[in-house]
PDB file of C-alpha atoms and ligand atoms in Angstrom:
ATOM      1  CA  MET A   1      30.634 -86.282 -20.882  1.00  0.00           C
ATOM      2  CA  LYS A   2      33.797 -86.182 -22.883  1.00  0.00           C
ATOM      3  CA  ILE A   3      36.803 -85.267 -20.729  1.00  0.00           C
ATOM      4  CA  ILE A   4      39.954 -83.964 -22.368  1.00  0.00           C
ATOM      5  CA  THR A   5      43.090 -83.247 -20.364  1.00  0.00           C
ATOM      6  CA  ILE A   6      45.452 -80.636 -21.751  1.00  0.00           C
ATOM      7  CA  ASN A   7      48.735 -79.216 -20.446  1.00  0.00           C
ATOM      8  CA  ASN A   8      47.730 -75.661 -19.681  1.00  0.00           C
ATOM      9  CA  GLN A   9      45.131 -72.946 -20.118  1.00  0.00           C
ATOM     10  CA  GLU A  10      46.606 -71.831 -23.428  1.00  0.00           C
ATOM     11  CA  GLU A  11      46.121 -75.298 -24.916  1.00  0.00           C
ATOM     12  CA  GLY A  12      42.633 -75.409 -23.430  1.00  0.00           C
ATOM     13  CA  GLY A  13      41.776 -72.129 -25.140  1.00  0.00           C
ATOM     14  CA  LYS A  14      43.044 -73.445 -28.461  1.00  0.00           C
ATOM     15  CA  LEU A  15      41.036 -76.644 -28.105  1.00  0.00           C
ATOM     16  CA  ALA A  16      37.832 -74.779 -27.209  1.00  0.00           C
ATOM     17  CA  PHE A  17      38.437 -72.520 -30.207  1.00  0.00           C
ATOM     18  CA  THR A  18      38.767 -75.559 -32.493  1.00  0.00           C
ATOM     19  CA  LEU A  19      35.481 -76.938 -31.131  1.00  0.00           C
ATOM     20  CA  LEU A  20      33.830 -73.566 -31.714  1.00  0.00           C
ATOM     21  CA  LYS A  21      34.998 -73.436 -35.332  1.00  0.00           C
ATOM     22  CA  GLU A  22      33.571 -76.923 -35.925  1.00  0.00           C
ATOM     23  CA  LYS A  23      30.180 -75.871 -34.571  1.00  0.00           C
ATOM     24  CA  LEU A  24      30.201 -72.615 -36.544  1.00  0.00           C
ATOM     25  CA  ALA A  25      30.924 -74.593 -39.712  1.00  0.00           C
ATOM     26  CA  ALA A  26      27.919 -76.749 -38.796  1.00  0.00           C
ATOM     27  CA  GLY A  27      25.695 -73.666 -38.553  1.00  0.00           C
ATOM     28  CA  ALA A  28      25.942 -72.424 -34.935  1.00  0.00           C
ATOM     29  CA  LYS A  29      24.568 -68.876 -34.645  1.00  0.00           C
ATOM     30  CA  THR A  30      24.335 -68.112 -30.930  1.00  0.00           C
ATOM     31  CA  LEU A  31      27.163 -68.378 -28.413  1.00  0.00           C
ATOM     32  CA  GLY A  32      26.681 -68.539 -24.654  1.00  0.00           C
ATOM     33  CA  LEU A  33      29.596 -66.786 -22.976  1.00  0.00           C
ATOM     34  CA  ALA A  34      31.145 -66.807 -19.523  1.00  0.00           C
ATOM     35  CA  THR A  35      33.406 -64.495 -17.536  1.00  0.00           C
ATOM     36  CA  GLY A  36      36.123 -65.275 -14.985  1.00  0.00           C
ATOM     37  CA  SER A  37      39.751 -66.068 -15.636  1.00  0.00           C
ATOM     38  CA  THR A  38      39.017 -69.492 -17.139  1.00  0.00           C
ATOM     39  CA  PRO A  39      37.790 -68.476 -20.631  1.00  0.00           C
ATOM     40  CA  LEU A  40      40.484 -65.806 -21.130  1.00  0.00           C
ATOM     41  CA  ALA A  41      42.786 -67.956 -23.279  1.00  0.00           C
ATOM     42  CA  PHE A  42      39.790 -68.963 -25.397  1.00  0.00           C
ATOM     43  CA  TYR A  43      38.832 -65.318 -25.961  1.00  0.00           C
ATOM     44  CA  LYS A  44      42.440 -64.525 -26.824  1.00  0.00           C
ATOM     45  CA  GLU A  45      42.382 -67.219 -29.512  1.00  0.00           C
ATOM     46  CA  ILE A  46      39.260 -65.680 -31.020  1.00  0.00           C
ATOM     47  CA  VAL A  47      40.669 -62.146 -30.868  1.00  0.00           C
ATOM     48  CA  ASN A  48      43.886 -63.243 -32.600  1.00  0.00           C
ATOM     49  CA  SER A  49      42.038 -65.156 -35.305  1.00  0.00           C
ATOM     50  CA  GLN A  50      40.439 -64.150 -38.573  1.00  0.00           C
ATOM     51  CA  LEU A  51      37.048 -65.243 -37.310  1.00  0.00           C
ATOM     52  CA  ASP A  52      34.211 -62.830 -38.087  1.00  0.00           C
ATOM     53  CA  LEU A  53      31.551 -62.821 -35.364  1.00  0.00           C
ATOM     54  CA  SER A  54      29.477 -60.001 -36.820  1.00  0.00           C
ATOM     55  CA  LYS A  55      26.633 -62.258 -37.900  1.00  0.00           C
ATOM     56  CA  LEU A  56      26.442 -64.104 -34.572  1.00  0.00           C
ATOM     57  CA  THR A  57      24.637 -63.423 -31.326  1.00  0.00           C
ATOM     58  CA  SER A  58      26.169 -63.751 -27.862  1.00  0.00           C
ATOM     59  CA  ILE A  59      24.359 -64.266 -24.593  1.00  0.00           C
ATOM     60  CA  ASN A  60      26.282 -64.070 -21.331  1.00  0.00           C
ATOM     61  CA  LEU A  61      25.578 -66.231 -18.331  1.00  0.00           C
ATOM     62  CA  ASP A  62      25.365 -63.625 -15.634  1.00  0.00           C
ATOM     63  CA  GLU A  63      25.980 -60.127 -14.304  1.00  0.00           C
ATOM     64  CA  TYR A  64      26.398 -58.590 -10.868  1.00  0.00           C
ATOM     65  CA  VAL A  65      23.512 -56.595  -9.427  1.00  0.00           C
ATOM     66  CA  GLY A  66      24.336 -52.925  -8.949  1.00  0.00           C
ATOM     67  CA  LEU A  67      27.241 -52.492 -11.368  1.00  0.00           C
ATOM     68  CA  SER A  68      26.906 -50.498 -14.575  1.00  0.00           C
ATOM     69  CA  ALA A  69      28.533 -51.560 -17.849  1.00  0.00           C
ATOM     70  CA  GLU A  70      31.080 -48.751 -17.290  1.00  0.00           C
ATOM     71  CA  ASN A  71      32.199 -50.242 -13.990  1.00  0.00           C
ATOM     72  CA  PRO A  72      35.462 -52.139 -14.635  1.00  0.00           C
ATOM     73  CA  GLN A  73      34.275 -54.933 -12.299  1.00  0.00           C
ATOM     74  CA  SER A  74      31.084 -55.560 -14.229  1.00  0.00           C
ATOM     75  CA  TYR A  75      30.856 -58.537 -16.540  1.00  0.00           C
ATOM     76  CA  ALA A  76      29.680 -56.236 -19.336  1.00  0.00           C
ATOM     77  CA  TYR A  77      32.971 -54.358 -19.020  1.00  0.00           C
ATOM     78  CA  PHE A  78      34.937 -57.626 -18.892  1.00  0.00           C
ATOM     79  CA  MET A  79      33.361 -58.857 -22.120  1.00  0.00           C
ATOM     80  CA  GLN A  80      33.987 -55.532 -23.852  1.00  0.00           C
ATOM     81  CA  GLN A  81      37.614 -55.583 -22.755  1.00  0.00           C
ATOM     82  CA  HIS A  82      38.419 -59.201 -23.573  1.00  0.00           C
ATOM     83  CA  LEU A  83      36.286 -59.917 -26.626  1.00  0.00           C
ATOM     84  CA  PHE A  84      33.638 -57.522 -27.907  1.00  0.00           C
ATOM     85  CA  ALA A  85      35.896 -54.509 -28.560  1.00  0.00           C
ATOM     86  CA  ALA A  86      38.037 -56.577 -30.934  1.00  0.00           C
ATOM     87  CA  LYS A  87      35.332 -58.917 -32.226  1.00  0.00           C
ATOM     88  CA  PRO A  88      31.871 -57.369 -32.229  1.00  0.00           C
ATOM     89  CA  PHE A  89      28.844 -59.624 -32.520  1.00  0.00           C
ATOM     90  CA  LYS A  90      25.628 -58.702 -34.310  1.00  0.00           C
ATOM     91  CA  ASP A  91      23.990 -58.571 -30.875  1.00  0.00           C
ATOM     92  CA  SER A  92      25.503 -59.181 -27.456  1.00  0.00           C
ATOM     93  CA  PHE A  93      23.313 -59.628 -24.414  1.00  0.00           C
ATOM     94  CA  LEU A  94      24.043 -59.552 -20.695  1.00  0.00           C
ATOM     95  CA  PRO A  95      21.555 -59.233 -17.852  1.00  0.00           C
ATOM     96  CA  ASN A  96      21.061 -55.628 -16.745  1.00  0.00           C
ATOM     97  CA  GLY A  97      22.221 -55.552 -13.138  1.00  0.00           C
ATOM     98  CA  LEU A  98      20.912 -52.001 -12.744  1.00  0.00           C
ATOM     99  CA  ALA A  99      17.311 -52.828 -13.673  1.00  0.00           C
ATOM    100  CA  ALA A 100      14.809 -51.257 -11.285  1.00  0.00           C
ATOM    101  CA  ASP A 101      12.764 -54.451 -11.302  1.00  0.00           C
ATOM    102  CA  LEU A 102      15.251 -57.312 -11.128  1.00  0.00           C
ATOM    103  CA  GLN A 103      12.604 -60.044 -11.325  1.00  0.00           C
ATOM    104  CA  ALA A 104      11.211 -58.539 -14.515  1.00  0.00           C
ATOM    105  CA  GLU A 105      14.744 -58.302 -15.882  1.00  0.00           C
ATOM    106  CA  ALA A 106      15.348 -61.996 -15.131  1.00  0.00           C
ATOM    107  CA  GLN A 107      12.162 -62.896 -16.964  1.00  0.00           C
ATOM    108  CA  ARG A 108      13.055 -60.670 -19.924  1.00  0.00           C
ATOM    109  CA  TYR A 109      16.447 -62.367 -20.121  1.00  0.00           C
ATOM    110  CA  GLU A 110      14.955 -65.854 -20.060  1.00  0.00           C
ATOM    111  CA  GLU A 111      12.633 -64.892 -22.922  1.00  0.00           C
ATOM    112  CA  LEU A 112      15.634 -63.602 -24.809  1.00  0.00           C
ATOM    113  CA  ILE A 113      17.342 -66.982 -24.409  1.00  0.00           C
ATOM    114  CA  GLU A 114      14.195 -68.700 -25.644  1.00  0.00           C
ATOM    115  CA  GLY A 115      14.237 -66.434 -28.701  1.00  0.00           C
ATOM    116  CA  HIS A 116      17.933 -67.141 -29.345  1.00  0.00           C
ATOM    117  CA  PRO A 117      18.576 -70.795 -28.507  1.00  0.00           C
ATOM    118  CA  ILE A 118      22.224 -71.211 -27.532  1.00  0.00           C
ATOM    119  CA  ASP A 119      24.226 -73.436 -29.864  1.00  0.00           C
ATOM    120  CA  PHE A 120      27.565 -73.354 -28.052  1.00  0.00           C
ATOM    121  CA  GLN A 121      27.833 -72.565 -24.351  1.00  0.00           C
ATOM    122  CA  ILE A 122      31.131 -71.843 -22.626  1.00  0.00           C
ATOM    123  CA  LEU A 123      31.281 -72.555 -18.891  1.00  0.00           C
ATOM    124  CA  GLY A 124      33.767 -72.227 -16.076  1.00  0.00           C
ATOM    125  CA  ILE A 125      33.106 -73.785 -12.686  1.00  0.00           C
ATOM    126  CA  GLY A 126      33.233 -72.344  -9.185  1.00  0.00           C
ATOM    127  CA  ARG A 127      35.206 -74.104  -6.446  1.00  0.00           C
ATOM    128  CA  ASN A 128      31.874 -75.123  -4.926  1.00  0.00           C
ATOM    129  CA  GLY A 129      30.659 -76.534  -8.233  1.00  0.00           C
ATOM    130  CA  HIS A 130      28.599 -73.536  -9.296  1.00  0.00           C
ATOM    131  CA  ILE A 131      27.979 -72.805 -12.969  1.00  0.00           C
ATOM    132  CA  GLY A 132      27.056 -69.287 -14.006  1.00  0.00           C
ATOM    133  CA  PHE A 133      26.116 -68.014 -10.556  1.00  0.00           C
ATOM    134  CA  ASN A 134      23.982 -71.038  -9.745  1.00  0.00           C
ATOM    135  CA  GLU A 135      25.142 -71.779  -6.229  1.00  0.00           C
ATOM    136  CA  PRO A 136      24.783 -75.163  -4.473  1.00  0.00           C
ATOM    137  CA  GLY A 137      21.121 -75.749  -3.694  1.00  0.00           C
ATOM    138  CA  THR A 138      19.820 -74.040  -6.841  1.00  0.00           C
ATOM    139  CA  ALA A 139      16.933 -76.008  -8.345  1.00  0.00           C
ATOM    140  CA  PHE A 140      17.795 -77.925 -11.500  1.00  0.00           C
ATOM    141  CA  ASP A 141      14.633 -76.543 -13.116  1.00  0.00           C
ATOM    142  CA  SER A 142      15.635 -72.925 -12.438  1.00  0.00           C
ATOM    143  CA  THR A 143      15.515 -70.352 -15.213  1.00  0.00           C
ATOM    144  CA  THR A 144      17.163 -66.906 -15.139  1.00  0.00           C
ATOM    145  CA  HIS A 145      16.912 -65.568 -11.603  1.00  0.00           C
ATOM    146  CA  VAL A 146      18.321 -63.213  -8.989  1.00  0.00           C
ATOM    147  CA  VAL A 147      20.954 -64.912  -6.847  1.00  0.00           C
ATOM    148  CA  ASP A 148      22.384 -64.270  -3.390  1.00  0.00           C
ATOM    149  CA  LEU A 149      26.052 -65.129  -3.793  1.00  0.00           C
ATOM    150  CA  SER A 150      27.554 -67.564  -1.315  1.00  0.00           C
ATOM    151  CA  PRO A 151      30.305 -66.362   1.043  1.00  0.00           C
ATOM    152  CA  SER A 152      32.820 -68.650  -0.720  1.00  0.00           C
ATOM    153  CA  THR A 153      31.984 -67.160  -4.136  1.00  0.00           C
ATOM    154  CA  ILE A 154      32.203 -63.606  -2.786  1.00  0.00           C
ATOM    155  CA  GLU A 155      35.567 -64.475  -1.269  1.00  0.00           C
ATOM    156  CA  ALA A 156      36.832 -66.157  -4.469  1.00  0.00           C
ATOM    157  CA  ASN A 157      35.732 -63.235  -6.637  1.00  0.00           C
ATOM    158  CA  SER A 158      37.140 -60.599  -4.247  1.00  0.00           C
ATOM    159  CA  ARG A 159      40.521 -60.988  -5.955  1.00  0.00           C
ATOM    160  CA  PHE A 160      39.183 -58.756  -8.732  1.00  0.00           C
ATOM    161  CA  PHE A 161      38.106 -56.014  -6.291  1.00  0.00           C
ATOM    162  CA  ASP A 162      40.028 -53.647  -4.013  1.00  0.00           C
ATOM    163  CA  LYS A 163      38.347 -55.002  -0.918  1.00  0.00           C
ATOM    164  CA  LEU A 164      35.909 -57.744   0.083  1.00  0.00           C
ATOM    165  CA  GLU A 165      33.187 -55.181   0.929  1.00  0.00           C
ATOM    166  CA  ASP A 166      33.213 -53.984  -2.690  1.00  0.00           C
ATOM    167  CA  VAL A 167      32.134 -57.367  -4.086  1.00  0.00           C
ATOM    168  CA  PRO A 168      28.434 -57.324  -4.978  1.00  0.00           C
ATOM    169  CA  THR A 169      26.418 -59.824  -2.965  1.00  0.00           C
ATOM    170  CA  ARG A 170      23.806 -60.450  -5.639  1.00  0.00           C
ATOM    171  CA  ALA A 171      23.752 -61.275  -9.336  1.00  0.00           C
ATOM    172  CA  ILE A 172      21.344 -62.160 -12.117  1.00  0.00           C
ATOM    173  CA  SER A 173      22.204 -65.543 -13.582  1.00  0.00           C
ATOM    174  CA  MET A 174      20.868 -67.866 -16.206  1.00  0.00           C
ATOM    175  CA  GLY A 175      19.366 -70.822 -14.376  1.00  0.00           C
ATOM    176  CA  ILE A 176      20.428 -74.436 -14.581  1.00  0.00           C
ATOM    177  CA  ALA A 177      17.547 -75.278 -16.925  1.00  0.00           C
ATOM    178  CA  SER A 178      18.514 -72.322 -19.156  1.00  0.00           C
ATOM    179  CA  VAL A 179      22.098 -73.605 -19.402  1.00  0.00           C
ATOM    180  CA  MET A 180      20.975 -77.189 -20.034  1.00  0.00           C
ATOM    181  CA  LYS A 181      18.985 -76.080 -23.098  1.00  0.00           C
ATOM    182  CA  SER A 182      22.241 -75.218 -24.910  1.00  0.00           C
ATOM    183  CA  LYS A 183      23.006 -77.614 -27.753  1.00  0.00           C
ATOM    184  CA  THR A 184      26.702 -78.008 -26.960  1.00  0.00           C
ATOM    185  CA  ILE A 185      28.441 -77.170 -23.681  1.00  0.00           C
ATOM    186  CA  VAL A 186      32.183 -76.739 -23.232  1.00  0.00           C
ATOM    187  CA  LEU A 187      33.294 -76.454 -19.608  1.00  0.00           C
ATOM    188  CA  MET A 188      36.887 -75.525 -18.861  1.00  0.00           C
ATOM    189  CA  ALA A 189      38.671 -75.778 -15.505  1.00  0.00           C
ATOM    190  CA  TYR A 190      42.271 -75.092 -14.588  1.00  0.00           C
ATOM    191  CA  GLY A 191      44.192 -75.442 -11.342  1.00  0.00           C
ATOM    192  CA  GLU A 192      44.012 -77.606  -8.250  1.00  0.00           C
ATOM    193  CA  GLN A 193      41.410 -75.346  -6.628  1.00  0.00           C
ATOM    194  CA  LYS A 194      38.920 -76.807  -9.106  1.00  0.00           C
ATOM    195  CA  ALA A 195      39.939 -80.463  -8.592  1.00  0.00           C
ATOM    196  CA  ASP A 196      37.293 -81.319  -5.956  1.00  0.00           C
ATOM    197  CA  ALA A 197      34.468 -79.742  -7.947  1.00  0.00           C
ATOM    198  CA  ILE A 198      35.601 -81.553 -11.122  1.00  0.00           C
ATOM    199  CA  GLU A 199      35.804 -84.900  -9.342  1.00  0.00           C
ATOM    200  CA  ARG A 200      32.307 -84.529  -7.871  1.00  0.00           C
ATOM    201  CA  MET A 201      30.908 -83.242 -11.167  1.00  0.00           C
ATOM    202  CA  VAL A 202      32.213 -86.264 -13.075  1.00  0.00           C
ATOM    203  CA  ASN A 203      32.017 -89.112 -10.535  1.00  0.00           C
ATOM    204  CA  GLY A 204      29.541 -87.908  -7.931  1.00  0.00           C
ATOM    205  CA  SER A 205      25.796 -88.270  -7.871  1.00  0.00           C
ATOM    206  CA  VAL A 206      23.679 -85.803  -9.803  1.00  0.00           C
ATOM    207  CA  THR A 207      22.633 -83.469  -7.021  1.00  0.00           C
ATOM    208  CA  GLU A 208      21.591 -79.857  -6.561  1.00  0.00           C
ATOM    209  CA  ASP A 209      24.335 -79.702  -3.906  1.00  0.00           C
ATOM    210  CA  LEU A 210      26.798 -79.616  -6.801  1.00  0.00           C
ATOM    211  CA  PRO A 211      25.139 -77.668  -9.628  1.00  0.00           C
ATOM    212  CA  ALA A 212      27.624 -78.774 -12.314  1.00  0.00           C
ATOM    213  CA  SER A 213      26.748 -82.446 -11.705  1.00  0.00           C
ATOM    214  CA  ILE A 214      23.632 -81.926 -13.860  1.00  0.00           C
ATOM    215  CA  LEU A 215      25.945 -81.866 -16.874  1.00  0.00           C
ATOM    216  CA  GLN A 216      26.167 -85.665 -16.597  1.00  0.00           C
ATOM    217  CA  LYS A 217      22.655 -85.609 -18.069  1.00  0.00           C
ATOM    218  CA  HIS A 218      23.472 -83.381 -21.054  1.00  0.00           C
ATOM    219  CA  PRO A 219      23.971 -85.152 -24.406  1.00  0.00           C
ATOM    220  CA  ASP A 220      26.858 -82.997 -25.711  1.00  0.00           C
ATOM    221  CA  VAL A 221      29.339 -81.808 -23.085  1.00  0.00           C
ATOM    222  CA  VAL A 222      33.091 -81.477 -23.423  1.00  0.00           C
ATOM    223  CA  ILE A 223      35.140 -80.921 -20.260  1.00  0.00           C
ATOM    224  CA  ILE A 224      38.576 -79.395 -20.824  1.00  0.00           C
ATOM    225  CA  VAL A 225      40.860 -79.689 -17.790  1.00  0.00           C
ATOM    226  CA  ASP A 226      44.528 -79.311 -17.003  1.00  0.00           C
ATOM    227  CA  GLU A 227      46.382 -81.963 -14.981  1.00  0.00           C
ATOM    228  CA  ALA A 228      45.810 -80.081 -11.704  1.00  0.00           C
ATOM    229  CA  ALA A 229      42.042 -79.791 -12.165  1.00  0.00           C
ATOM    230  CA  ALA A 230      41.946 -83.449 -13.250  1.00  0.00           C
ATOM    231  CA  SER A 231      44.153 -84.618 -10.363  1.00  0.00           C
ATOM    232  CA  LYS A 232      41.313 -86.135  -8.304  1.00  0.00           C
ATOM    233  CA  LEU A 233      39.612 -87.966 -11.158  1.00  0.00           C
TER     234      LEU A 233
HETATM  235  C1  LIG B 301      32.288 -66.625 -11.337  1.00  0.00           C
HETATM  236  C2  LIG B 301      31.453 -66.686 -12.609  1.00  0.00           C
HETATM  237  C3  LIG B 301      31.436 -68.086 -13.201  1.00  0.00           C
HETATM  238  C4  LIG B 301      32.862 -68.615 -13.283  1.00  0.00           C
HETATM  239  C5  LIG B 301      33.458 -68.696 -11.897  1.00  0.00           C
HETATM  240  C6  LIG B 301      34.874 -69.235 -11.890  1.00  0.00           C
HETATM  241  O1  LIG B 301      31.570 -66.997 -10.220  1.00  0.00           O
HETATM  242  N1  LIG B 301      30.090 -66.258 -12.409  1.00  0.00           N
HETATM  243  O2  LIG B 301      30.837 -68.046 -14.469  1.00  0.00           O
HETATM  244  O3  LIG B 301      32.859 -69.872 -13.877  1.00  0.00           O
HETATM  245  O4  LIG B 301      33.480 -67.387 -11.363  1.00  0.00           O
HETATM  246  O5  LIG B 301      35.781 -68.191 -12.128  1.00  0.00           O
HETATM  247  P1  LIG B 301      37.264 -68.384 -12.613  1.00  0.00           P
HETATM  248  O6  LIG B 301      37.180 -68.798 -14.040  1.00  0.00           O
HETATM  249  O7  LIG B 301      37.891 -67.025 -12.475  1.00  0.00           O
HETATM  250  O8  LIG B 301      37.876 -69.404 -11.751  1.00  0.00           O
END
């Protein structure tokens, strides 16, 4: 793991963008993308750049169950709003949270990842150490699956919804094994609320109790943190 401390989210976004450009120059074709507030500065860098994404493929980590792409709380909507509208990819994939058969949808999505190996995966981290929507306890060998969100994740994500009851309780998420197949992983974390998870991810044992700890085993991971998120290291 390479850990880089920067001053703020804006600098983190610029650094992640520089890393992306390096990998694109080296032939990267498929980007793994994340939602949440963490990657916003990174997406802004891309949107304000001259970069042409129209020959690349994007694959998102996860999507809520039950929300359509037109729902402003869906991750499909988020991606459209913050990146795809300004910078369209050749193909952009997200799990379909409205699929009638969610298990079949998870399997279809995993096959899609196999068909488009991810060269550059962006990650945030939940306060409980989750990556994607892989909550504590998720098996390290998990592939794309349907997830019951933990109360702490529902509570953390409720800030984007009018009320707690509106937050979906399930999602479809790439699994830990799916994420680990990515060639390069860049995880960003900002703010003191992430400090415990970052400390355990970096210094703790590799355990399914803290999903992000598996990244210690990945050969090419860059962790971008601000001082607050790095404060317990
Ligand atoms: C959600 C997403 C994760 C994200 C996490 C942290 O649970 N599924 O991919 O990393 O939130 O969100 P934020 O970046 O807003 O702190």
